[in-house]
Short mmCIF file of C-alpha atoms in Angstrom, two decimals:
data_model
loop_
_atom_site.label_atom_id
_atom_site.label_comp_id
_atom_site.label_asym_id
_atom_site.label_seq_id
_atom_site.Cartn_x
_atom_site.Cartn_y
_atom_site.Cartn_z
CA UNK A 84 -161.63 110.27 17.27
CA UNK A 85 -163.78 107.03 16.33
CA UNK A 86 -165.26 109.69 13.54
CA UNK A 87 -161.91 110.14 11.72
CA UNK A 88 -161.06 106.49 12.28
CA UNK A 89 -164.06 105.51 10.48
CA UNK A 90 -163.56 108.35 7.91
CA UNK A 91 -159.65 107.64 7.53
CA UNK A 92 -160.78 103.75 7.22
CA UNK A 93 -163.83 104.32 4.33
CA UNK A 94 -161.55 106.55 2.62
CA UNK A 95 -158.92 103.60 2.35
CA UNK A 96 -161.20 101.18 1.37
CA UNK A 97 -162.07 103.48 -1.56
CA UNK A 98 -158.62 104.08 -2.36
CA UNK A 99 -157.67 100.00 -2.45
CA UNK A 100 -160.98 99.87 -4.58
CA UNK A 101 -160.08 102.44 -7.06
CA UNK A 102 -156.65 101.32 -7.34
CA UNK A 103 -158.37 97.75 -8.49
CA UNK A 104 -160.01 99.33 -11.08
CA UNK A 105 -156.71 100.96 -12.35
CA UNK A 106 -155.36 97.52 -12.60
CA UNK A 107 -157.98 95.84 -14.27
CA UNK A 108 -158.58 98.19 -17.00
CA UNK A 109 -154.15 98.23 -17.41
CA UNK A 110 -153.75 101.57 -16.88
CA UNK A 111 -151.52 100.65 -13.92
CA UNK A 112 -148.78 98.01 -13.87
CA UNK A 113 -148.28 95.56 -11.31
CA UNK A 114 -144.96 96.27 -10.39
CA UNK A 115 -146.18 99.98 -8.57
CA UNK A 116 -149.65 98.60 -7.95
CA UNK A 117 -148.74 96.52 -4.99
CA UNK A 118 -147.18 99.46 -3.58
CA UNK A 119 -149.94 101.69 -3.11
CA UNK A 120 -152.47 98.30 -2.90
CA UNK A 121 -150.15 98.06 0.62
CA UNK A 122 -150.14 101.20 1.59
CA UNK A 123 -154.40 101.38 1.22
CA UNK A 124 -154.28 98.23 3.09
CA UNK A 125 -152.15 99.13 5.92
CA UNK A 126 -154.38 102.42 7.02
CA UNK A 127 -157.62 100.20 6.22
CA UNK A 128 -156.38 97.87 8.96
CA UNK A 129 -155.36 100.59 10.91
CA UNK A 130 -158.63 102.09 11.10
CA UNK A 131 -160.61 99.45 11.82
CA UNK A 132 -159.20 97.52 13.50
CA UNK A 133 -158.97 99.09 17.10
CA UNK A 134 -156.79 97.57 19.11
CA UNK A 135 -154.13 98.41 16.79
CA UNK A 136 -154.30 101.15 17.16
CA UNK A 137 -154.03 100.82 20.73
CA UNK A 138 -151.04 98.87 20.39
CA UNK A 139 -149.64 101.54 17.86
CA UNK A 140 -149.61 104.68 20.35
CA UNK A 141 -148.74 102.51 23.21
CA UNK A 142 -145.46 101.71 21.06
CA UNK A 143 -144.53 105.07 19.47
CA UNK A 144 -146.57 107.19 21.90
CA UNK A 145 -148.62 108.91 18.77
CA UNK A 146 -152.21 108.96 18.08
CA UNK A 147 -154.11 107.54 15.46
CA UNK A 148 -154.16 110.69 13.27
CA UNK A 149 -150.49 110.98 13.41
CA UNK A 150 -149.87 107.98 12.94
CA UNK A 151 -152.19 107.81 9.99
CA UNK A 152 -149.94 111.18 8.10
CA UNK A 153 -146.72 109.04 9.25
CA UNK A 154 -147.43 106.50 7.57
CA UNK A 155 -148.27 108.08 4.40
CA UNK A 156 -145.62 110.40 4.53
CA UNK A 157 -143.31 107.54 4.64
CA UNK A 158 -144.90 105.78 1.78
CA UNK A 159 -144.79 109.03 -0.30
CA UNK A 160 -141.10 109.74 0.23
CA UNK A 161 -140.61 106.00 -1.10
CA UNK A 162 -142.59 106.56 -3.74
CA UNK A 163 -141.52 109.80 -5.06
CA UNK A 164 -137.58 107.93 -4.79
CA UNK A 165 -137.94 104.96 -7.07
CA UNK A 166 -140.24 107.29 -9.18
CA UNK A 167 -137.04 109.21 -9.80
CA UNK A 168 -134.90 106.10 -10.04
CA UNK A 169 -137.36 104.78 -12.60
CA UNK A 170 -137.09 108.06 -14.61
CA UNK A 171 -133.96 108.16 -14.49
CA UNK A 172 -133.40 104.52 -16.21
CA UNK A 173 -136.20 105.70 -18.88
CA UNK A 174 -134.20 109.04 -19.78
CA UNK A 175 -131.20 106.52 -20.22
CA UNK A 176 -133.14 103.85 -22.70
CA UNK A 177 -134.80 107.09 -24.25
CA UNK A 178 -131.28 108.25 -25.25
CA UNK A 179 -129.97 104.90 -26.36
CA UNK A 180 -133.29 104.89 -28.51
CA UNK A 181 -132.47 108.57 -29.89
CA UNK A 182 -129.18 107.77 -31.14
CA UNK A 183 -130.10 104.43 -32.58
CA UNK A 184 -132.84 106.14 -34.22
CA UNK A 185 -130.56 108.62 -35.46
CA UNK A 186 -128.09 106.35 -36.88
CA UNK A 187 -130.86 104.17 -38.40
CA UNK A 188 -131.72 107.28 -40.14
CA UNK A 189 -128.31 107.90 -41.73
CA UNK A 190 -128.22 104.58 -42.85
CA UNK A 191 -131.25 104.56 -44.51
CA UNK A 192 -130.42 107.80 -46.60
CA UNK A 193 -127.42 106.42 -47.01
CA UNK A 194 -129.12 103.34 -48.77
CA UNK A 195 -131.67 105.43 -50.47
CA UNK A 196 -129.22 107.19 -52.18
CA UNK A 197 -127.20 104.30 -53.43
CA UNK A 198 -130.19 103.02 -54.86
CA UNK A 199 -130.82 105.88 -56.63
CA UNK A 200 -127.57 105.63 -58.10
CA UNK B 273 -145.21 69.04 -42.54
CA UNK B 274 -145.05 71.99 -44.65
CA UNK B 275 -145.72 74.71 -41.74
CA UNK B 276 -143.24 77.63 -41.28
CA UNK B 277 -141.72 77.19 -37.58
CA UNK B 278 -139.57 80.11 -36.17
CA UNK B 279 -137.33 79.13 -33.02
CA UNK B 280 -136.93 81.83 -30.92
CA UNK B 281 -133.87 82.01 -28.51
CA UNK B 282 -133.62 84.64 -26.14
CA UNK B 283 -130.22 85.06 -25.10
CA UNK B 284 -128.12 87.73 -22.91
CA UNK B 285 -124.37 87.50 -22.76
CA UNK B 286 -124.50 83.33 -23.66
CA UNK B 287 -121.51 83.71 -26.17
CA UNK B 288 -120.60 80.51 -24.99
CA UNK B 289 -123.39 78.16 -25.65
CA UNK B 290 -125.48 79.86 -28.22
CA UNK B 291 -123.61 79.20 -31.34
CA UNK B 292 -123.96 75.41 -30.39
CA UNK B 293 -127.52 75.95 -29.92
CA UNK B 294 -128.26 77.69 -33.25
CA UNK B 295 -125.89 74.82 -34.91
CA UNK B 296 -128.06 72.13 -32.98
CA UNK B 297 -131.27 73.70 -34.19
CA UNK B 298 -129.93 73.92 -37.93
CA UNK B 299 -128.81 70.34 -37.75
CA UNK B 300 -132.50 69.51 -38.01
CA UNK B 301 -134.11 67.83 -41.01
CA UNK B 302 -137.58 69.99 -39.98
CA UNK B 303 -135.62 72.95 -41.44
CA UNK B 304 -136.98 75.58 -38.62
CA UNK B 305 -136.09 79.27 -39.07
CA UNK B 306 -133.49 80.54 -35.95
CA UNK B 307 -133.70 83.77 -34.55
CA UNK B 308 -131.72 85.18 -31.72
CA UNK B 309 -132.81 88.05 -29.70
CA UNK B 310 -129.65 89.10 -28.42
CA UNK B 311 -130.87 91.41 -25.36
CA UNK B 312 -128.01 94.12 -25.67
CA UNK B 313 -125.27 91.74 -24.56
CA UNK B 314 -121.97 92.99 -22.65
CA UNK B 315 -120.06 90.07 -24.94
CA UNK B 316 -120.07 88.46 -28.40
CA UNK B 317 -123.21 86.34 -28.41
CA UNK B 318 -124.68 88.53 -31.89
CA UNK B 319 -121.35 87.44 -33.44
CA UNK B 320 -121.38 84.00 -32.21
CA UNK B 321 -124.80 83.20 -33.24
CA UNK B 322 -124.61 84.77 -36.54
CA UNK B 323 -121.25 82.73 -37.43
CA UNK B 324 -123.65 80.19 -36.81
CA UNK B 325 -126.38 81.37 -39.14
CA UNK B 326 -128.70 82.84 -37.32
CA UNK B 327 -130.88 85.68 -38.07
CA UNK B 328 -130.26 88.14 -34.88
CA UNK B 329 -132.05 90.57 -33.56
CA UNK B 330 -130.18 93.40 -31.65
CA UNK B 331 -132.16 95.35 -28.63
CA UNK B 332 -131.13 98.71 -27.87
CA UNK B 333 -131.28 98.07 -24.10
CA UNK B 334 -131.81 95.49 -21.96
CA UNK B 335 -134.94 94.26 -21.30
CA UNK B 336 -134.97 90.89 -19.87
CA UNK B 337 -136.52 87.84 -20.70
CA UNK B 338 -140.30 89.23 -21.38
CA UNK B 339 -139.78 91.68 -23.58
CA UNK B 340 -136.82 89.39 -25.57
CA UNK B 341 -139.77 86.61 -25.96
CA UNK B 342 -142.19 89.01 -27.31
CA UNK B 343 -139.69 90.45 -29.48
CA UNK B 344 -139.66 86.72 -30.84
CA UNK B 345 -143.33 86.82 -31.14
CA UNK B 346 -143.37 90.15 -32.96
CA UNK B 347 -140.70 88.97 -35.49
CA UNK B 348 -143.14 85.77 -35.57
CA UNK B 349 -146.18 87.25 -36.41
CA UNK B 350 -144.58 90.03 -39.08
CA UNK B 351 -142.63 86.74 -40.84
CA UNK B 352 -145.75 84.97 -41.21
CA UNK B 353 -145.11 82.09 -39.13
CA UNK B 354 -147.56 79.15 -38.32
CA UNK B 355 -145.69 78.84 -34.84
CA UNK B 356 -142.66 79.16 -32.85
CA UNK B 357 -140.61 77.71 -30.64
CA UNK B 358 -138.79 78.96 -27.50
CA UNK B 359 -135.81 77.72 -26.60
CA UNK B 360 -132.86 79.57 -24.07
CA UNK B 361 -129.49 80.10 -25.63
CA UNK B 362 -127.68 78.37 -22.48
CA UNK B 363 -128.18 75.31 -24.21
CA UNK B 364 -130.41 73.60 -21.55
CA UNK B 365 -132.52 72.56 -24.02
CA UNK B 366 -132.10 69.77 -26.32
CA UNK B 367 -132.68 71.18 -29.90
CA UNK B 368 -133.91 67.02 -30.38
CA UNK B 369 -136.79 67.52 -28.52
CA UNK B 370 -138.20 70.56 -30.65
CA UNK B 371 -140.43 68.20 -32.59
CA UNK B 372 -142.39 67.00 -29.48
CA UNK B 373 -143.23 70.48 -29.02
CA UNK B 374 -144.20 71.60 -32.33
CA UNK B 375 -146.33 68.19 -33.27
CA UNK B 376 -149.35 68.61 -31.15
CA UNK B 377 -149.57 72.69 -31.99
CA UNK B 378 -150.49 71.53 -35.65
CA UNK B 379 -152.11 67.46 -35.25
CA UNK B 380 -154.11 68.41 -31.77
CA UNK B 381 -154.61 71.99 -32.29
CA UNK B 382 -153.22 73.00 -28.92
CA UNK B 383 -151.81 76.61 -28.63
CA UNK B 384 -149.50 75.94 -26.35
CA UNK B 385 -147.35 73.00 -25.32
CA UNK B 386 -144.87 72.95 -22.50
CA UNK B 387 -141.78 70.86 -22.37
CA UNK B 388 -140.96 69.99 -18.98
CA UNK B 389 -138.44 68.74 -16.43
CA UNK B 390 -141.36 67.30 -14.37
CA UNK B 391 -143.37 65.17 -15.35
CA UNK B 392 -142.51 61.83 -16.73
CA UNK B 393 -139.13 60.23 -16.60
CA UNK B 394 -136.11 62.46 -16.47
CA UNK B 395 -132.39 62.35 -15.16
CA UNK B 396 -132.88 66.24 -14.72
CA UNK B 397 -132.19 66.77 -10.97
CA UNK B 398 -133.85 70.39 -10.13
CA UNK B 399 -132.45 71.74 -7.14
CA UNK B 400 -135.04 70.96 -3.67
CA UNK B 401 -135.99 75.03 -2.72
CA UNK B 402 -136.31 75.58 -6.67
CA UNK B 403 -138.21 72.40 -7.28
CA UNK B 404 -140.66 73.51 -4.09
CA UNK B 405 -141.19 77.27 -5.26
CA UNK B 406 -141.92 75.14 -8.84
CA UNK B 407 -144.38 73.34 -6.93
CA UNK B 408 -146.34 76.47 -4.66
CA UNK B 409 -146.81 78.21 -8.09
CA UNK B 410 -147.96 75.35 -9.86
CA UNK B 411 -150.57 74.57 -6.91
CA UNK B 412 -151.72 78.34 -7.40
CA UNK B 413 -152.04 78.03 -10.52
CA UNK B 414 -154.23 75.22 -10.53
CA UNK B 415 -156.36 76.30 -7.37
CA UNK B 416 -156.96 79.84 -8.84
CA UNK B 417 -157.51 78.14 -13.04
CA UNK B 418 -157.66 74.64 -13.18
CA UNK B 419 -153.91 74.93 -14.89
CA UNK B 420 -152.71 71.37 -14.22
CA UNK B 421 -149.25 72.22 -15.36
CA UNK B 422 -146.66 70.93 -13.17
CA UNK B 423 -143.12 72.89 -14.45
CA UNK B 424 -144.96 76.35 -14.82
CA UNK B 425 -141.18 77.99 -15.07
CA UNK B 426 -140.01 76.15 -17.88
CA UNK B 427 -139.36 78.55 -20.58
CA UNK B 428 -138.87 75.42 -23.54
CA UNK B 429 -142.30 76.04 -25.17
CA UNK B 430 -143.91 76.05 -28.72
CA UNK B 431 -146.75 78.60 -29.83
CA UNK B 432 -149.15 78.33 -32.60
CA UNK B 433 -150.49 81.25 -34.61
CA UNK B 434 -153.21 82.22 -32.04
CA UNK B 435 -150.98 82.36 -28.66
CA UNK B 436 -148.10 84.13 -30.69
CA UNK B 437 -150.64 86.96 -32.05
CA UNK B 438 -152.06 87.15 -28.50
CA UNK B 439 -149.02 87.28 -26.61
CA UNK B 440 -146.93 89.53 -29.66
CA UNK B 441 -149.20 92.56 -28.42
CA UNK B 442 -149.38 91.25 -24.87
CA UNK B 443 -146.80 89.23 -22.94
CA UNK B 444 -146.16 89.66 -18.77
CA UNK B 445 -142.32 91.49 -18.86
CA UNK B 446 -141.89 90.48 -14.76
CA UNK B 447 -142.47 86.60 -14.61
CA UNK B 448 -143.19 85.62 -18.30
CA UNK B 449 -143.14 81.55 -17.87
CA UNK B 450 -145.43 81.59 -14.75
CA UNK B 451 -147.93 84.45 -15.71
CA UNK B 452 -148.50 83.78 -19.02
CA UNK B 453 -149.99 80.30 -18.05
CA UNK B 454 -152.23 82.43 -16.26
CA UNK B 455 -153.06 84.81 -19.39
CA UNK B 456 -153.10 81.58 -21.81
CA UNK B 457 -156.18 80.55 -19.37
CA UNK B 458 -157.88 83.55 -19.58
CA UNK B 459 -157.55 83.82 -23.22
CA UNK B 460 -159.09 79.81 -23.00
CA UNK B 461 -155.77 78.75 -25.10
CA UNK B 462 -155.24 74.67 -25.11
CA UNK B 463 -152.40 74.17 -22.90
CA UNK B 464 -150.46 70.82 -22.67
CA UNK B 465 -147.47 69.74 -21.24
CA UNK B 466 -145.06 66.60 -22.12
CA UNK B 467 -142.11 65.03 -21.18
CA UNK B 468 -138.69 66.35 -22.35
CA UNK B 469 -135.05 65.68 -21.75
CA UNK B 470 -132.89 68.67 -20.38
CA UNK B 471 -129.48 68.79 -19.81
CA UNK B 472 -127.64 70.33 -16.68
CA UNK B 473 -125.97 73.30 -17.13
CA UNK B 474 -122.40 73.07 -18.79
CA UNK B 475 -121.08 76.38 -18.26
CA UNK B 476 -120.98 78.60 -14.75
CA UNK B 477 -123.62 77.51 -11.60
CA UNK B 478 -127.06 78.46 -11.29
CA UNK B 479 -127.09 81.84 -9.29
CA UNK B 480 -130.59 80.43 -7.92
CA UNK B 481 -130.00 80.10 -4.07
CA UNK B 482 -132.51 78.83 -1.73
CA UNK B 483 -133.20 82.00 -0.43
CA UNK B 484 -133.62 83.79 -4.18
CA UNK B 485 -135.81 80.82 -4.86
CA UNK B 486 -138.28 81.10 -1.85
CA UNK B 487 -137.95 85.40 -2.93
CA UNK B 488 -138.35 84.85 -6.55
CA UNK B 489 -141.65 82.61 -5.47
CA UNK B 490 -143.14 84.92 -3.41
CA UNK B 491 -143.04 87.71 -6.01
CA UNK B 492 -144.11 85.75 -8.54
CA UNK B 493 -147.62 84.35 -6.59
CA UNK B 494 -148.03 88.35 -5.66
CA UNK B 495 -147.90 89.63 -9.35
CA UNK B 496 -149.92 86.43 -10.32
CA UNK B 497 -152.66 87.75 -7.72
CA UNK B 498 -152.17 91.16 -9.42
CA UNK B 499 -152.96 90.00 -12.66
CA UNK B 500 -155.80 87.88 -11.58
CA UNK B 501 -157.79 91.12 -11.71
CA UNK B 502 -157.02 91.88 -14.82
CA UNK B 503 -159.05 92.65 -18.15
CA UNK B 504 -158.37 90.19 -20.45
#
């Protein structure tokens, strides 16, 4: 058990690490960097700090593995939502774009051919 | 002074105030260039400020106060402009004091110069949670950069050539006023910050409760810790 808490623990650290990186070099915005800066920080805790853990299956009555794939699940499933709320604003602004675009188009025939004229 | 200044104002669904404030900025002997960034409004506010002779830029979507700035800057640096001036279409901001700001960009070569509510004397009564979340970010600011800049929300600022290239390409869309003080550091822009007159809102109340204000701080110190890692 202390194996995969150690494991589950260096693992995390490398995640919050790499997800640093990702925000230093701008390839990931803030906004959805403190979300998974959280999550990395959460099972970090979790794994090394022992009594936690303790305190964890005492409450909820599962172990430390389990609790572990909880956790992420539940940080997945909120993920994956706003993911789809936040596509679903950009397909939105994309189509506003489109027809603006399209418009901007016509009017610039329009003006190309007056000019010809 | 011969230099080109562009004031920038920022405005979404202010069809009340904003032809004053283009009018007020017009009424100036300095003879700056207005702008509006109207930030796909629900109501008239292109119309208004137009009437009232301002150039007006229309967004195709919303998207808030960042990315209306840096459409300013944009429109700035295209234009040829030796610096700008922000100033919010609620009217909050005297068009008077302009020339405070813009002075020092050009005799003291700062890049950027703050007006605020702050510092100095002012019948400007900030409200006590908003004034305290003011106060937490400007104490982070200057424990994490040395920033001594006391209203670090105030978004009445001028920019000279250099900060309005810089932040054109690259402006924070969340909390602009706040984390760009942060960029401006990094960049090692001259910041200063004087005294200025603002008035109290005139139209509707401030939707800024003491609970959004203690929320709105906390966010703003976490994405300020964010972009402390940051490549700049």
């Amino acid at each position: 058990m202390a194996q995969a808490q150690m494991l589950i623990g260096i693992l995390a650290i490398v995640f919050f690490l790499f997800t640093i990186e990702f925000i230093r070099k701008r390839h990931l915005r803030e906004e959805y960097a403190i979300l998974w800066l959280s999550m990395s920080l959460a099972i970090a805790l979790l794994s090394l700090w022992p009594g936690l853990v303790a305190l964890l299956s005492h409450l909820t009555g599962l172990f430390y593995v389990s609790a572990v794939v909880v956790i992420v699940f539940i940080f997945l499933i909120s993920v994956l939502m706003h993911y789809s709320i936040v596509i679903s604003r950009i397909k939105e602004t994309n189509k506003e774009l489109a027809q603006r675009y399209a418009l901007l188009e016509l009017r610039l025939k329009e003006l190309e051919r007056s000019r010809e004229n | 002074m011969n230099k080109r200044i562009v004031v920038i104002i920022p405005a979404y669904n202010e069809e009340k105030t904003v032809g004053e404030v283009v009018r007020g900025v017009k009424a100036l002997s300095q003879g700056f260039d207005v702008v509006v960034i109207n930030d796909s409004s629900r109501d008239k506010t292109a119309q208004s400020a137009e009437a009232a002779g301002a150039t007006v830029i229309e967004l195709p979507y919303n998207l808030g106060i960042g990315g209306a700035v840096q459409t300013g800057f944009k429109y700035a640096v295209m234009n040829g402009y030796d610096g700008c001036v922000q100033v919010d279409g609620d009217g909050q901001h005297p068009p008077e004091e302009i020339t405070k700001l813009v002075d020092p960009l050009f005799v003291n070569d700062y890049d950027i110069v703050i007006g605020s509510r702050l510092i100095g004397q002012t019948n400007y009564r900030v409200p006590f949670m908003r004034a305290l979340g003011i106060r937490i970010i400007s104490i982070f600011l200057r424990v994490v950069c040395g920033m001594a800049v006391k209203d670090t929300t105030s978004g009445f600022r001028a920019l000279n050539r250099r900060a309005m290239a810089f932040f054109a390409m690259d402006y924070p869309q969340d909390y602009p006023e706040p984390e760009s003080l942060l960029f401006a550091h990094r960049k090692k822009f001259k910041v200063m910050e004087i005294s200025i007159e603002m008035k109290d809102r005139e139209h509707g109340v401030s939707s800024i409760t003491p609970f959004r204000a203690a929320y709105y701080m906390t966010k703003v110190l976490l994405a300020m810790t964010i972009d402390l890692f940051r490549e700049f």
